Short mmCIF file of C-alpha atoms in Angstrom, two decimals:
data_model
loop_
_atom_site.label_atom_id
_atom_site.label_comp_id
_atom_site.label_asym_id
_atom_site.label_seq_id
_atom_site.Cartn_x
_atom_site.Cartn_y
_atom_site.Cartn_z
CA MET A 28 -2.72 -9.53 -29.85
CA LEU A 29 -4.90 -11.74 -27.65
CA LEU A 30 -4.62 -12.45 -23.93
CA VAL A 31 -4.43 -16.20 -23.25
CA LEU A 32 -6.35 -17.14 -20.12
CA SER A 33 -5.41 -20.24 -18.15
CA ALA A 34 -8.04 -22.68 -16.88
CA GLU A 35 -7.62 -21.26 -13.37
CA HIS A 36 -8.20 -17.67 -14.47
CA ARG A 37 -11.17 -18.71 -16.59
CA ALA A 38 -12.65 -20.40 -13.54
CA HIS A 39 -12.15 -17.27 -11.43
CA LEU A 40 -13.67 -15.02 -14.07
CA GLY A 41 -16.46 -17.56 -14.55
CA CYS A 42 -18.00 -16.46 -11.26
CA LEU A 43 -18.71 -12.96 -12.62
CA PRO A 44 -22.04 -13.89 -14.22
CA ARG A 45 -23.17 -15.33 -10.88
CA ALA A 46 -22.28 -12.04 -9.23
CA GLY A 47 -24.40 -10.16 -11.75
CA GLY A 48 -23.72 -7.13 -13.95
CA ALA A 49 -24.50 -4.73 -11.10
CA ALA A 50 -21.61 -6.19 -9.09
CA ILE A 51 -18.94 -5.61 -11.77
CA GLY A 52 -18.41 -2.02 -10.65
CA GLU A 53 -17.89 -3.08 -7.03
CA LEU A 54 -15.59 -5.97 -7.97
CA GLY A 55 -13.65 -3.67 -10.29
CA ARG A 56 -13.19 -1.17 -7.47
CA LEU A 57 -11.90 -3.93 -5.19
CA ALA A 58 -9.54 -5.17 -7.92
CA LEU A 59 -8.04 -1.68 -8.32
CA GLU A 60 -7.72 -1.28 -4.55
CA GLN A 61 -5.91 -4.62 -4.40
CA LEU A 62 -3.49 -3.38 -7.05
CA ARG A 63 -2.89 -0.13 -5.18
CA ARG A 64 -2.64 -1.41 -1.60
CA GLY A 65 -2.68 -5.21 -1.65
CA ALA A 66 -5.28 -7.71 -0.51
CA ALA A 67 -7.94 -6.47 1.94
CA PRO A 68 -9.96 -9.38 3.43
CA ARG A 69 -12.27 -7.07 5.35
CA ALA A 70 -13.20 -5.19 2.18
CA LEU A 71 -14.07 -8.50 0.53
CA GLU A 72 -16.29 -9.48 3.46
CA THR A 73 -18.02 -6.10 3.38
CA ALA A 74 -18.66 -6.44 -0.34
CA ALA A 75 -19.96 -9.98 0.12
CA ARG A 76 -22.54 -8.77 2.67
CA LYS A 77 -23.46 -5.78 0.52
CA LEU A 78 -24.00 -7.85 -2.62
CA ASN A 79 -25.34 -10.92 -0.79
CA ILE A 80 -22.71 -13.12 -2.44
CA GLY A 81 -20.30 -15.63 -0.92
CA VAL A 82 -16.86 -14.31 0.08
CA ASP A 83 -15.15 -16.98 -2.05
CA THR A 84 -17.07 -15.81 -5.13
CA ILE A 85 -16.07 -12.21 -4.44
CA GLN A 86 -12.42 -13.16 -3.89
CA HIS A 87 -12.22 -15.25 -7.06
CA GLY A 88 -13.93 -12.54 -9.07
CA VAL A 89 -11.49 -9.91 -7.80
CA GLU A 90 -8.47 -12.14 -8.47
CA GLY A 91 -9.74 -12.86 -11.98
CA LEU A 92 -10.27 -9.16 -12.67
CA VAL A 93 -6.82 -8.25 -11.32
CA TYR A 94 -5.23 -10.71 -13.73
CA LEU A 95 -7.42 -9.64 -16.66
CA LEU A 96 -6.76 -5.92 -16.14
CA THR A 97 -3.02 -6.14 -15.47
CA GLU A 98 -2.19 -8.57 -18.26
CA SER A 99 -4.37 -6.67 -20.73
CA SER A 100 -2.63 -3.41 -19.79
CA LYS A 101 0.76 -5.01 -20.45
CA LEU A 102 -0.29 -6.44 -23.81
CA MET A 103 -2.21 -3.46 -25.12
CA ALA A 104 0.68 -1.11 -24.29
CA SER A 105 2.50 -2.55 -27.29
CA ILE A 106 -0.22 -1.06 -29.57
CA PRO A 107 -0.48 2.57 -28.39
CA PHE A 108 -3.07 5.03 -29.74
CA CYS A 109 -4.84 2.27 -31.65
CA LYS A 110 -8.45 1.11 -31.41
CA ILE A 111 -7.36 -2.44 -32.12
CA SER A 112 -6.59 -2.72 -28.39
CA GLU A 113 -10.32 -2.61 -27.67
CA VAL A 114 -10.98 -5.29 -30.28
CA ASP A 115 -8.24 -7.50 -28.83
CA PHE A 116 -9.64 -7.10 -25.34
CA GLN A 117 -13.11 -8.06 -26.51
CA ASP A 118 -11.77 -11.05 -28.43
CA SER A 119 -9.81 -12.16 -25.36
CA ILE A 120 -12.88 -12.25 -23.10
CA HIS A 121 -15.20 -13.56 -25.84
CA VAL A 122 -13.97 -17.11 -25.13
CA LEU A 123 -15.50 -16.84 -21.65
CA GLY A 124 -18.99 -16.90 -23.11
CA PHE A 125 -20.27 -13.86 -21.20
CA SER A 126 -23.28 -11.85 -22.27
CA ASP A 127 -22.77 -8.77 -24.43
CA GLU A 128 -23.75 -6.57 -21.49
CA LEU A 129 -21.15 -8.13 -19.22
CA ASN A 130 -18.48 -7.91 -21.95
CA LYS A 131 -19.23 -4.20 -22.41
CA SER A 132 -18.96 -3.63 -18.64
CA LEU A 133 -15.55 -5.34 -18.54
CA LEU A 134 -14.32 -3.39 -21.56
CA GLN A 135 -15.39 -0.09 -20.01
CA LEU A 136 -13.73 -1.04 -16.72
CA TYR A 137 -10.49 -1.67 -18.60
CA LEU A 138 -10.67 1.50 -20.72
CA ASP A 139 -11.42 3.70 -17.70
CA ASN A 140 -8.49 2.39 -15.67
CA ARG A 141 -5.75 1.19 -18.04
CA LYS A 142 -3.58 4.30 -17.59
CA GLU A 143 -3.63 4.02 -13.80
CA ILE A 144 -2.95 0.28 -14.00
CA ARG A 145 0.07 0.89 -16.22
CA SER A 146 1.31 3.48 -13.73
CA ILE A 147 0.90 1.07 -10.80
CA LEU A 148 2.69 -1.72 -12.67
CA GLY A 149 5.54 0.67 -13.46
CA GLU A 150 5.96 1.50 -9.77
CA LEU A 151 5.93 -2.20 -8.81
CA ALA A 152 8.57 -3.17 -11.38
CA PRO A 153 11.90 -4.08 -9.74
CA ARG A 154 14.64 -1.48 -10.25
CA LEU A 155 17.57 -3.62 -11.30
CA PRO A 156 21.15 -2.33 -11.40
CA SER A 157 22.45 -1.13 -14.77
CA TYR A 158 25.89 -1.41 -16.35
CA HIS A 159 28.32 1.49 -15.90
CA SER A 160 31.81 0.25 -16.77
CA LEU A 161 34.13 -2.75 -16.63
CA GLU A 162 37.77 -3.15 -15.62
CA TRP A 163 39.63 -6.37 -16.29
CA ARG A 164 43.06 -7.90 -15.77
CA LEU A 165 44.71 -11.10 -17.02
CA ASP A 166 46.99 -12.89 -14.55
CA VAL A 167 49.13 -15.91 -15.43
CA GLN A 168 50.76 -18.15 -12.83
CA LEU A 169 53.92 -19.66 -14.35
CA ALA A 170 55.21 -21.69 -11.42
CA SER A 171 54.44 -22.80 -7.87
CA ARG A 172 56.22 -24.70 -5.12
CA SER A 173 54.76 -28.00 -6.33
CA LEU A 174 55.07 -27.31 -10.04
CA ARG A 175 58.12 -25.57 -11.46
CA GLN A 176 56.57 -25.09 -14.86
CA GLN A 177 52.88 -24.40 -15.43
CA ILE A 178 50.62 -21.94 -17.15
CA LYS A 179 47.54 -21.08 -15.11
CA PRO A 180 45.72 -18.00 -16.50
CA ALA A 181 42.95 -16.18 -14.65
CA VAL A 182 40.79 -13.26 -15.70
CA THR A 183 39.78 -10.80 -12.97
CA MET A 184 36.95 -8.38 -13.72
CA LYS A 185 35.57 -5.47 -11.74
CA LEU A 186 32.02 -4.69 -12.83
CA HIS A 187 30.74 -1.21 -11.93
CA LEU A 188 26.95 -0.88 -11.65
CA ASN A 189 24.49 1.96 -11.16
CA GLN A 190 21.68 1.31 -8.69
CA ASN A 191 19.32 3.88 -7.14
CA GLU A 192 21.68 6.74 -8.09
CA ASP A 193 24.53 4.97 -6.29
CA GLN A 194 27.43 3.07 -7.79
CA THR A 195 28.43 -0.42 -6.67
CA ALA A 196 31.15 -2.79 -7.83
CA GLN A 197 31.38 -6.57 -8.11
CA VAL A 198 34.70 -8.39 -8.47
CA LEU A 199 34.57 -11.59 -10.51
CA GLN A 200 37.30 -14.07 -11.41
CA THR A 201 37.30 -16.96 -13.85
CA ASP A 202 39.54 -18.88 -16.21
CA PRO A 203 39.63 -18.06 -19.96
CA ALA A 204 37.88 -21.29 -20.97
CA THR A 205 34.89 -20.56 -18.73
CA LEU A 206 34.81 -16.94 -19.87
CA LEU A 207 34.86 -18.04 -23.53
CA HIS A 208 31.97 -20.45 -22.88
CA LEU A 209 30.01 -17.65 -21.18
CA ILE A 210 30.60 -15.34 -24.15
CA GLN A 211 29.39 -18.03 -26.54
CA GLN A 212 26.22 -18.56 -24.49
CA LEU A 213 25.52 -14.83 -24.41
CA GLU A 214 26.07 -14.51 -28.16
CA GLN A 215 23.67 -17.42 -28.71
CA ALA A 216 21.08 -15.77 -26.46
CA LEU A 217 21.45 -12.46 -28.33
CA GLY A 218 20.98 -14.30 -31.60
CA GLU A 219 17.78 -15.92 -30.33
CA MET A 220 16.51 -12.52 -29.16
CA LYS A 221 16.41 -11.44 -32.81
CA MET A 222 13.87 -14.15 -33.63
CA ASN A 223 10.29 -12.97 -34.11
CA HIS A 224 8.96 -15.27 -31.37
CA CYS A 225 11.33 -13.81 -28.76
CA ARG A 226 10.58 -10.26 -29.88
CA ARG A 227 6.86 -10.84 -29.30
CA ILE A 228 7.56 -12.18 -25.80
CA VAL A 229 9.74 -9.17 -24.92
CA ARG A 230 7.10 -6.73 -26.17
CA ASN A 231 4.51 -8.40 -23.96
CA MET A 232 6.77 -8.15 -20.90
CA LYS A 233 7.17 -4.38 -21.16
#
């Protein structure tokens, strides 16, 4: 499974050869620090002075490495305990046209830090509420002051959710026609999720 790099990310990673192989370790350290604590402009300036490289080159290199490491960690997680992940990583960066030495440095940077990167990504993932239970009621209005005879159905639902070990509830109301349309759309979406293309996308998002 290969990582597809956009033109922007290729351009950012393209500055790595200008930085030199000796700088990969420093840029990798900055990329990991950015993942752990966020951007640090002062650290970039310090690295630029230390390596005698422009700040923009350092920043682009770090941004390119952050993308390469995080996206690779997401993709390769779908092939656990398998050496093919190393091959895929090498094939993904081969299109950049780097030297063998630089490719080996990037591969080692990834292999040394992929577990920590996966852990960081797991902590950053949003904790969305999960389904607990559903109550529903069907009400039908048969008459009103303006209309003596009418049939106006309404479905009221109370959706109970679990979030951060607490339970919340949302009350929703709709008419049967809208509810039926929603059910049909959900069934269609579930059917599309069974397609191989969608399954590959979901695996890559985990």
